[in-house]
Each structure stands twice: as C-alpha cells, then as structure tokens.
Amino acid sequence: MVYSQVVDTTKTQKAARGEGPRERLLRAAGTLTYREGTHVGIDAILTSADVARRSLYQHFGGKDGLVAEVLRETSERTEQGYADALASGGDDPRTRLRALFAHLEKLPDAPGYRGCPFVNADLSLADPAHPAHDVIRAHKRRLRALIEAELRAAGHPDPVTAGVQLVLLIDGAAVTAASRPDERPAAAASALAELVISQTAPAS
Amino acid sequence: MVYSQVVDTTKTQKAARGEGPRERLLRAAGTLTYREGTHVGIDAILTSADVARRSLYQHFGGKDGLVAEVLRETSERTEQGYADALASGGDDPRTRLRALFAHLEKLPDAPGYRGCPFVNADLSLADPAHPAHDVIRAHKRRLRALIEAELRAAGHPDPVTAGVQLVLLIDGAAVTAASRPDERPAAAASALAELVISQTAPAS
DNA sequence: CCATCGGTAGACCGATCGGTCGATTCACTA
DNA sequence: TAGTGAATCGACCGATCGGTCTACCGATGG
C-alpha cells in the first residue's frame, strides 16, 4: 500500500519546548495531516508531538476534534496572511486584490507545498458530518467575503459572482499546483483574476 | 469517527449479473470510492460487488491496482463525454468549447455529485507513488490537450496558457461544487471561461 | 471421464486503527 | 510540606485494515 516511505517518526517537534502539550499536538498534527493527509494515524501524531495519548483526548476529545482545531487555527493564520497581503496593496482595492494574488502566487514555491490544506482536508474527509467541514466552509466564506468587499469597493458590477470566481480561481490553482506544478497554475490563475479585477474599470 | 451512516452494505450490484467478477468489482469500487472516498475498506467493495476476495487479487493485484483501474476506465467514459459535448457544438471551435462548458455545468446537478472523481482521488491519496496519480495526471493532460486543440483552432493567441486556465476553471468549479454548491460555481466558471474563449475573437 | 480453471467461501495473518484506562511522575501552590 | 491537577507511560480494548491461504464448486473441453 505504501510505495514511498515519507513518514518520519523522529520527534522533530521535541525541540519546540516551552510549548504545552496542546500546542505541540496542534503543531505536529498540522504538519503531519498536511504532509500525509488527514488519515495519518494518531500514533504518528503523538510520537511526533512527544505527547501522551491521554492528553489528546483531554484537550480535543479525539482525533476529529484535533483535526478540526488544527484547521481552525490554520485558518486564523492564513486569513492574517490574506489581510497582510491586501494591506500591502495600499488603498486602491484593485491593487490590493492584485497584491493578494501576488501573495498567493508565491505559495506553491514553498518546499513541501501540497496544495490548500483546507481543500485537501475537505476532499479527504468523506463523512459530510465531520466537524472539519464546517471549519473549512467558514474559512472559505470569510475569504470570499474579504474579496467581495474589495470588489464592491472597487465598484465591480457584480461583486458576488466575481467573489465566487476569484475564490474558485484560488482553489483551482491550489489543486492544480499540488498535482501538476509544471503547468504553473498560479500564474495562469492570476492572469484570469486580472481579467475579473479589470472589469471594475472597463475604460482604464 | 463516523458521524453519518452512509455505508450501504446491501448487495445493490447483485442485479447487474451477466457481468463477470471483474466488471462487478470495477462498478462497485467506482461507486464506493467516489461516494465514500478512496479509503473505503476492501470488504465493503467485495460485499457490494458480491465477489470473492481472491478475485480482486487475481484481477487487479490488490486494492491499489483496483483503484487505479477504476480511474482508468472512468477516464475513458469521461473523455468520451467530453468528445460528445464538443461534437455537439458543431464545427466552430468556440461554440464547441461553449458546448463543453455547458455540459460540465450540468454535472453538479446530478444526485450524488461529490466533485471530480479524479481530483478527489488525487488529493485523498497522500502517497505520491500511488499508481492512481499517473492515471489522473494522464487524464487531466488529455483534457488539457483536447481544449488546447480547440483554442488553437480558434486562433487563440496563447492556447497553452488558456488551456491550463480552462482546466483550472473546471477543477476549481468541481472542488467548489462539492463543498459549497450554493455558490453555483459551475456557472461562475463558465462565465470566466467565456472570457477566455472570447479572447480568440477580440472584435466579435 | 476426468483434468483444468475461474470463481466462491471463509478462515486466518500481522498490522494498525481510534479510543479507554490504571498507575506514575512532575510542577506548582496552598 | 502536603496536596492537587496536569501530563506522562504503556498496557489494553474491539474493530478493521490489506493481504494470503486452503478447500470446495461448477462449467468447460480434451
């Protein structure tokens, strides 16, 4: 079943002391669920976090709770990154959106890039009642709202549809980058996004 | 772990007799891996297909071989659907591409729709050496080539990039439709695709 | 008539899954 | 200093995983 051995059981997280078991668990689970998928075994997470089995259940109630919490905290950091990227674009909502896509365009170049952690988890967890789905939906909804607000500020004729389109481009680029990075999908998505953004100023 | 009981162990496939074990296995595995994800147990597939355990290993060598073969055969049917959709658009490559997106736009309305089976499998199988990845990449590459040929025939200035963009739109729409169908992403993607297609005739 | 062969049935394997629990250690604080 | 609660270790649970194996069945064809 396993063709390549990528699971590294060594306690890489042990250096990150000073953090409590909860933090170590979240960090290890975040790393492993992203790299190996949400189906990593609990034991691998516990070993990597150097945390007792019982602590997991005391803090998160179980694996599903841990996975959901990992995504929740990841969404906070991610959205902070979005906000920073937008801010770097100044005051003009169009340049702000361009800055956001410039930020997103850099992500696939990161060493261990495997696509969007939210999309990956969403598609990996077949059970529609898994608590992670709500977390993911909420995150994507906030992203869409963020973009929609910029589009509205820019006077886009249909900011709702355009918001859906831009998030769709982001997710599509992430999926493609994870599978076929040679197509450079991030750049292709940014070019398409530019078409949407420029709809706000038909006669530039 | 399981919040909703969607696994139906009843031998729904038993009616499909006349087919050999191999066909029944492929049919059952296709249905179950799409509905439950690629992590369905082998026993569920065997029960649903009403096939002996040994037949699976004789025909496909193991679960991974079965999953890969399911995707391979699914890709044939899917690409036939693409070809038919294109053909329904007549001779003009632009109307052919529009017909293709019209075809794709109908897919999410199907009852058990859960997104693109290839994207889902690709993101669910964390092991990069799983044989299914090659099948999936090949399928998406053929789709891209199909689209690229139409764009080239239409005289698009950059058919390669535009091909990547249209496939990216398709995958992004599938991912979004599986998670947040209320956003009607297929329509949003088609509208964006129209922008790409119309680049072929700047002064329509 | 019997040998072969694809299929079935089902026991069985080691490994791993998520989860529970008792016993112990440790740091902090009252 | 004694007590308390959090975190530790590790045994243990039933279930399930993918995979192997033996035995049997029935049709086909020499």
Coordinates of N, CA, C and O in Angstrom, one line a residue, chain B residues 39-164:
Chain B
H39 N -10.7 5.6 0.7 CA -10.3 4.8 1.9 C -11.4 3.8 2.3 O -11.3 3.3 3.4
V40 N -12.4 3.6 1.4 CA -13.3 2.6 1.8 C -12.6 1.3 2.0 O -11.6 1.0 1.3
G41 N -13.1 0.5 2.8 CA -12.5 -0.8 3.0 C -12.7 -1.8 1.9 O -13.7 -1.7 1.1
I42 N -11.8 -2.7 1.7 CA -11.9 -3.7 0.7 C -13.1 -4.6 0.9 O -13.8 -5.0 -0.1
D43 N -13.5 -4.8 2.1 CA -14.6 -5.7 2.4 C -15.9 -5.1 1.9 O -16.8 -5.8 1.4
A44 N -16.0 -3.8 2.1 CA -17.2 -3.1 1.6 C -17.4 -3.3 0.1 O -18.5 -3.5 -0.4
I45 N -16.3 -3.1 -0.6 CA -16.3 -3.3 -2.1 C -16.6 -4.7 -2.4 O -17.5 -4.9 -3.3
L46 N -16.0 -5.7 -1.8 CA -16.3 -7.1 -2.1 C -17.7 -7.4 -1.8 O -18.4 -8.1 -2.6
T47 N -18.2 -7.0 -0.7 CA -19.6 -7.2 -0.4 C -20.6 -6.6 -1.4 O -21.5 -7.3 -1.9
S48 N -20.3 -5.4 -1.8 CA -21.2 -4.7 -2.7 C -21.1 -5.4 -4.1 O -22.1 -5.5 -4.8
A49 N -19.9 -5.8 -4.5 CA -19.8 -6.4 -5.8 C -20.2 -7.9 -5.8 O -20.3 -8.5 -6.8
D50 N -20.4 -8.4 -4.6 CA -20.7 -9.9 -4.4 C -19.7 -10.7 -5.1 O -20.0 -11.6 -6.0
V51 N -18.4 -10.5 -4.8 CA -17.3 -11.1 -5.4 C -16.4 -11.7 -4.3 O -16.3 -11.1 -3.2
A52 N -15.7 -12.8 -4.7 CA -14.8 -13.4 -3.7 C -13.6 -12.5 -3.5 O -13.1 -11.9 -4.5
R53 N -13.0 -12.6 -2.3 CA -11.8 -11.8 -2.0 C -10.7 -12.1 -3.0 O -10.0 -11.2 -3.5
R54 N -10.6 -13.4 -3.3 CA -9.4 -13.8 -4.2 C -9.5 -13.2 -5.6 O -8.5 -12.9 -6.2
S55 N -10.7 -13.0 -6.1 CA -10.9 -12.5 -7.4 C -10.3 -11.1 -7.5 O -9.7 -10.8 -8.6
L56 N -10.4 -10.3 -6.5 CA -9.8 -9.0 -6.5 C -8.3 -9.1 -6.8 O -7.8 -8.3 -7.6
Y57 N -7.7 -10.0 -6.1 CA -6.2 -10.0 -6.2 C -5.8 -10.7 -7.5 O -4.7 -10.4 -8.0
Q58 N -6.6 -11.6 -8.0 CA -6.3 -12.2 -9.3 C -6.4 -11.2 -10.4 O -5.6 -11.2 -11.4
H59 N -7.4 -10.3 -10.4 CA -7.7 -9.4 -11.5 C -6.8 -8.1 -11.4 O -6.4 -7.6 -12.4
F60 N -6.6 -7.7 -10.2 CA -6.0 -6.3 -10.0 C -4.8 -6.3 -9.1 O -4.2 -5.2 -9.0
G61 N -4.5 -7.4 -8.6 CA -3.3 -7.5 -7.8 C -3.4 -6.9 -6.4 O -2.5 -7.1 -5.5
G62 N -4.4 -6.1 -6.1 CA -4.6 -5.5 -4.8 C -5.5 -4.3 -4.9 O -6.0 -4.0 -6.0
K63 N -5.7 -3.7 -3.8 CA -6.6 -2.6 -3.7 C -6.1 -1.4 -4.6 O -6.9 -0.8 -5.4
D64 N -4.8 -1.1 -4.5 CA -4.3 0.0 -5.3 C -4.5 -0.2 -6.8 O -4.9 0.7 -7.5
G65 N -4.3 -1.4 -7.3 CA -4.5 -1.7 -8.7 C -5.9 -1.6 -9.1 O -6.2 -1.1 -10.1
L66 N -6.8 -2.0 -8.2 CA -8.2 -1.8 -8.4 C -8.6 -0.3 -8.6 O -9.3 0.1 -9.5
V67 N -8.2 0.5 -7.6 CA -8.5 1.9 -7.6 C -7.9 2.5 -8.9 O -8.6 3.3 -9.5
A68 N -6.7 2.2 -9.2 CA -6.1 2.8 -10.4 C -6.9 2.4 -11.7 O -7.2 3.2 -12.6
E69 N -7.3 1.1 -11.7 CA -8.0 0.7 -12.9 C -9.4 1.3 -13.0 O -9.9 1.6 -14.1
V70 N -10.0 1.5 -11.8 CA -11.3 2.2 -11.8 C -11.2 3.6 -12.4 O -12.0 4.0 -13.3
L71 N -10.1 4.3 -12.0 CA -10.0 5.6 -12.5 C -9.6 5.6 -14.0 O -10.1 6.5 -14.8
R72 N -8.9 4.6 -14.4 CA -8.5 4.5 -15.8 C -9.8 4.3 -16.7 O -10.0 5.0 -17.7
E73 N -10.7 3.4 -16.3 CA -11.9 3.2 -17.0 C -12.8 4.4 -16.9 O -13.5 4.7 -17.9
T74 N -12.9 5.0 -15.8 CA -13.7 6.2 -15.6 C -13.2 7.3 -16.5 O -14.0 8.0 -17.1
S75 N -11.9 7.4 -16.7 CA -11.4 8.4 -17.6 C -11.8 8.2 -19.0 O -12.1 9.2 -19.7
E76 N -11.9 7.0 -19.4 CA -12.3 6.7 -20.8 C -13.7 7.2 -21.0 O -14.1 7.9 -22.0
R77 N -14.6 6.8 -20.1 CA -16.0 7.3 -20.2 C -16.1 8.8 -20.1 O -16.8 9.4 -20.9
T78 N -15.4 9.4 -19.2 CA -15.4 10.8 -19.0 C -14.9 11.5 -20.3 O -15.6 12.5 -20.8
E79 N -13.9 11.0 -20.9 CA -13.3 11.7 -22.1 C -14.3 11.5 -23.3 O -14.3 12.4 -24.1
Q80 N -14.9 10.4 -23.3 CA -15.9 10.2 -24.3 C -17.0 11.2 -24.2 O -17.5 11.8 -25.2
G81 N -17.4 11.5 -22.9 CA -18.4 12.5 -22.7 C -17.9 13.9 -23.2 O -18.7 14.7 -23.7
Y82 N -16.7 14.2 -22.9 CA -16.1 15.5 -23.4 C -16.2 15.5 -24.9 O -16.6 16.6 -25.5
A83 N -15.8 14.4 -25.6 CA -15.8 14.4 -27.0 C -17.2 14.6 -27.6 O -17.4 15.4 -28.5
D84 N -18.1 14.0 -26.9 CA -19.5 14.1 -27.4 C -20.0 15.6 -27.2 O -20.7 16.1 -28.1
A85 N -19.6 16.1 -26.1 CA -20.1 17.5 -25.8 C -19.5 18.5 -26.8 O -20.1 19.3 -27.4
L86 N -18.2 18.3 -27.1 CA -17.5 19.1 -28.1 C -18.2 18.9 -29.5 O -18.5 19.9 -30.2
A87 N -18.5 17.7 -29.8 CA -19.1 17.4 -31.1 C -20.5 18.1 -31.2 O -20.8 18.6 -32.3
S88 N -21.2 18.2 -30.1 CA -22.5 18.8 -30.1 C -22.4 20.3 -30.4 O -23.4 20.9 -30.7
G89 N -21.2 20.8 -30.4 CA -21.0 22.3 -30.6 C -20.8 22.6 -32.1 O -20.5 23.7 -32.4
G90 N -20.8 21.6 -32.9 CA -20.6 21.8 -34.3 C -19.2 22.0 -34.8 O -18.3 21.2 -34.3
D91 N -18.9 22.9 -35.7 CA -17.6 23.0 -36.3 C -16.8 24.1 -35.7 O -15.6 24.0 -35.6
D92 N -17.4 25.2 -35.3 CA -16.7 26.4 -34.7 C -16.1 26.0 -33.4 O -16.8 25.6 -32.5
P93 N -14.8 26.1 -33.3 CA -14.1 25.7 -32.0 C -14.6 26.5 -30.8 O -14.6 26.0 -29.7
R94 N -15.1 27.7 -31.1 CA -15.6 28.5 -29.9 C -16.9 27.9 -29.4 O -17.1 27.8 -28.2
T95 N -17.8 27.6 -30.3 CA -19.1 27.1 -29.9 C -18.9 25.7 -29.4 O -19.6 25.2 -28.5
R96 N -17.9 25.0 -29.9 CA -17.6 23.6 -29.3 C -17.1 23.8 -27.9 O -17.6 23.0 -27.0
L97 N -16.3 24.7 -27.6 CA -15.8 24.9 -26.2 C -17.0 25.3 -25.3 O -17.1 24.9 -24.2
R98 N -17.8 26.2 -25.8 CA -19.0 26.6 -25.1 C -19.9 25.4 -24.8 O -20.5 25.3 -23.7
A99 N -20.0 24.5 -25.7 CA -20.8 23.3 -25.5 C -20.2 22.4 -24.4 O -20.9 21.8 -23.6
L100 N -18.9 22.4 -24.4 CA -18.2 21.6 -23.4 C -18.5 22.1 -22.0 O -18.8 21.4 -21.1
F101 N -18.5 23.4 -21.9 CA -18.7 24.0 -20.5 C -20.2 23.9 -20.2 O -20.5 23.8 -19.0
A102 N -21.0 24.0 -21.2 CA -22.5 23.8 -20.9 C -22.7 22.3 -20.4 O -23.5 22.1 -19.5
H103 N -22.0 21.4 -21.0 CA -22.0 20.0 -20.5 C -21.5 19.9 -19.1 O -22.2 19.3 -18.2
L104 N -20.4 20.5 -18.8 CA -19.9 20.5 -17.4 C -20.8 21.2 -16.4 O -20.8 20.8 -15.2
E105 N -21.5 22.2 -16.9 CA -22.3 22.9 -16.0 C -23.5 22.1 -15.4 O -24.0 22.3 -14.4
K106 N -23.8 21.0 -16.2 CA -25.0 20.2 -15.7 C -24.5 19.2 -14.7 O -25.4 18.6 -14.0
L107 N -23.3 18.8 -14.7 CA -22.8 17.7 -13.8 C -23.2 17.9 -12.3 O -23.7 16.9 -11.7
P108 N -22.9 19.0 -11.7 CA -23.2 19.2 -10.3 C -24.6 18.9 -9.9 O -24.9 18.7 -8.7
D109 N -25.5 19.0 -10.8 CA -27.0 18.8 -10.5 C -27.3 17.3 -10.3 O -28.4 17.0 -9.8
A110 N -26.4 16.4 -10.7 CA -26.7 15.0 -10.5 C -26.8 14.7 -9.0 O -26.1 15.3 -8.2
P111 N -27.7 13.8 -8.7 CA -28.0 13.5 -7.3 C -26.8 13.3 -6.3 O -26.6 14.1 -5.4
G112 N -25.9 12.3 -6.6 CA -24.9 12.0 -5.7 C -23.6 12.7 -6.0 O -22.5 12.3 -5.6
Y113 N -23.7 13.9 -6.6 CA -22.5 14.6 -7.0 C -21.6 14.9 -5.8 O -22.0 15.5 -4.8
R114 N -20.3 14.6 -6.0 CA -19.3 14.9 -4.9 C -18.0 15.5 -5.5 O -17.0 15.3 -4.9
G115 N -18.1 16.1 -6.7 CA -16.9 16.7 -7.3 C -16.3 15.8 -8.3 O -16.9 14.7 -8.7
C116 N -15.2 16.2 -8.8 CA -14.4 15.4 -9.8 C -13.8 14.2 -9.2 O -13.0 14.3 -8.2
P117 N -14.1 13.0 -9.6 CA -13.5 11.8 -9.0 C -12.0 11.8 -9.1 O -11.4 11.2 -8.2
F118 N -11.5 12.4 -10.1 CA -10.0 12.4 -10.3 C -9.3 13.3 -9.3 O -8.4 12.9 -8.6
V119 N -9.9 14.5 -9.2 CA -9.3 15.5 -8.2 C -9.5 14.9 -6.8 O -8.5 14.9 -6.0
N120 N -10.6 14.4 -6.5 CA -10.8 13.8 -5.2 C -9.8 12.7 -4.8 O -9.2 12.7 -3.8
A121 N -9.7 11.8 -5.8 CA -8.7 10.7 -5.5 C -7.3 11.2 -5.4 O -6.6 10.8 -4.5
D122 N -7.0 12.2 -6.3 CA -5.6 12.7 -6.3 C -5.3 13.3 -4.9 O -4.2 13.1 -4.4
L123 N -6.2 14.0 -4.3 CA -6.0 14.7 -3.1 C -6.1 13.7 -1.9 O -5.6 14.0 -0.8
S124 N -6.9 12.7 -2.1 CA -7.1 11.7 -1.0 C -5.9 10.8 -0.8 O -5.6 10.3 0.3
L125 N -5.2 10.5 -1.9 CA -4.1 9.5 -1.8 C -2.8 10.3 -1.6 O -2.2 10.9 -2.5
A126 N -2.4 10.3 -0.3 CA -1.2 11.1 0.1 C 0.1 10.6 -0.5 O 1.0 11.3 -0.8
D127 N 0.1 9.3 -0.7 CA 1.3 8.7 -1.2 C 1.6 9.1 -2.6 O 0.8 8.7 -3.5
P128 N 2.6 9.8 -2.9 CA 2.9 10.3 -4.3 C 3.2 9.2 -5.2 O 3.2 9.4 -6.4
A129 N 3.5 8.0 -4.7 CA 3.9 6.9 -5.6 C 2.7 6.0 -5.9 O 2.9 5.0 -6.6
H130 N 1.5 6.3 -5.4 CA 0.4 5.5 -5.7 C 0.1 5.5 -7.2 O 0.1 6.6 -7.8
P131 N -0.2 4.3 -7.8 CA -0.3 4.3 -9.3 C -1.5 5.1 -9.8 O -1.5 5.5 -11.0
A132 N -2.4 5.5 -8.9 CA -3.6 6.3 -9.4 C -3.1 7.7 -9.9 O -3.7 8.3 -10.7
H133 N -2.1 8.2 -9.3 CA -1.6 9.5 -9.6 C -1.3 9.6 -11.1 O -1.6 10.6 -11.7
D134 N -0.6 8.6 -11.6 CA -0.2 8.7 -13.0 C -1.5 8.7 -13.9 O -1.6 9.4 -14.9
V135 N -2.4 7.8 -13.5 CA -3.7 7.8 -14.3 C -4.4 9.1 -14.3 O -4.8 9.6 -15.4
I136 N -4.4 9.8 -13.1 CA -5.1 11.0 -13.0 C -4.4 12.1 -13.8 O -5.0 12.9 -14.6
R137 N -3.1 12.2 -13.7 CA -2.3 13.2 -14.4 C -2.5 13.0 -15.9 O -2.7 14.0 -16.7
A138 N -2.5 11.7 -16.4 CA -2.6 11.5 -17.8 C -4.0 11.9 -18.2 O -4.1 12.5 -19.3
H139 N -5.0 11.7 -17.4 CA -6.4 12.1 -17.8 C -6.5 13.6 -17.9 O -7.0 14.1 -18.9
K140 N -5.9 14.3 -17.0 CA -6.0 15.8 -17.0 C -5.2 16.3 -18.1 O -5.6 17.4 -18.7
R141 N -4.1 15.7 -18.5 CA -3.3 16.1 -19.6 C -4.0 16.0 -20.9 O -4.0 16.8 -21.8
R142 N -4.8 14.9 -21.0 CA -5.5 14.7 -22.2 C -6.7 15.7 -22.3 O -6.9 16.2 -23.4
L143 N -7.3 16.0 -21.2 CA -8.3 17.0 -21.2 C -7.8 18.4 -21.7 O -8.3 19.1 -22.5
R144 N -6.6 18.7 -21.1 CA -6.0 19.9 -21.5 C -5.6 20.0 -23.0 O -5.8 21.0 -23.6
A145 N -5.1 18.8 -23.5 CA -4.7 18.8 -24.9 C -6.0 19.0 -25.7 O -5.9 19.6 -26.8
L146 N -7.1 18.3 -25.3 CA -8.3 18.5 -26.0 C -8.7 19.9 -26.2 O -9.1 20.4 -27.3
I147 N -8.7 20.6 -25.0 CA -9.1 22.0 -25.0 C -8.1 22.9 -25.8 O -8.5 23.8 -26.5
E148 N -6.9 22.6 -25.6 CA -5.8 23.3 -26.3 C -6.0 23.3 -27.8 O -5.8 24.3 -28.5
A149 N -6.3 22.1 -28.3 CA -6.5 22.0 -29.7 C -7.6 22.9 -30.2 O -7.5 23.5 -31.3
E150 N -8.7 22.9 -29.4 CA -9.8 23.8 -29.9 C -9.4 25.3 -29.8 O -9.7 26.0 -30.7
L151 N -8.7 25.6 -28.8 CA -8.2 27.0 -28.7 C -7.3 27.4 -29.9 O -7.4 28.5 -30.4
R152 N -6.5 26.4 -30.2 CA -5.5 26.7 -31.3 C -6.3 26.8 -32.6 O -6.0 27.7 -33.4
A153 N -7.3 25.9 -32.8 CA -8.1 26.0 -34.0 C -8.9 27.3 -34.0 O -9.1 27.8 -35.1
A154 N -9.2 27.9 -32.9 CA -9.9 29.1 -32.8 C -9.0 30.3 -33.0 O -9.4 31.5 -33.0
G155 N -7.7 30.0 -33.1 CA -6.7 31.1 -33.2 C -6.4 31.9 -32.0 O -6.1 33.1 -32.0
H156 N -6.6 31.2 -30.8 CA -6.3 31.9 -29.6 C -4.8 32.3 -29.5 O -3.9 31.5 -29.9
P157 N -4.5 33.5 -29.1 CA -3.1 33.9 -29.1 C -2.2 33.1 -28.2 O -1.0 33.0 -28.4
D158 N -2.7 32.5 -27.1 CA -1.8 31.7 -26.2 C -2.6 30.5 -25.8 O -3.1 30.4 -24.7
P159 N -2.7 29.5 -26.7 CA -3.6 28.4 -26.4 C -3.1 27.5 -25.2 O -3.9 26.9 -24.5
V160 N -1.8 27.5 -25.0 CA -1.2 26.7 -23.9 C -1.7 27.3 -22.6 O -2.3 26.5 -21.7
T161 N -1.4 28.5 -22.3 CA -1.9 29.1 -21.1 C -3.4 29.1 -20.9 O -3.9 28.7 -19.8
A162 N -4.1 29.4 -22.0 CA -5.5 29.4 -21.9 C -6.0 28.0 -21.6 O -7.0 27.8 -20.9
G163 N -5.3 26.9 -22.1 CA -5.7 25.6 -21.8 C -5.6 25.3 -20.4 O -6.5 24.7 -19.8
V164 N -4.5 25.7 -19.8 CA -4.3 25.5 -18.4 C -5.4 26.2 -17.6 O -6.0 25.7 -16.6

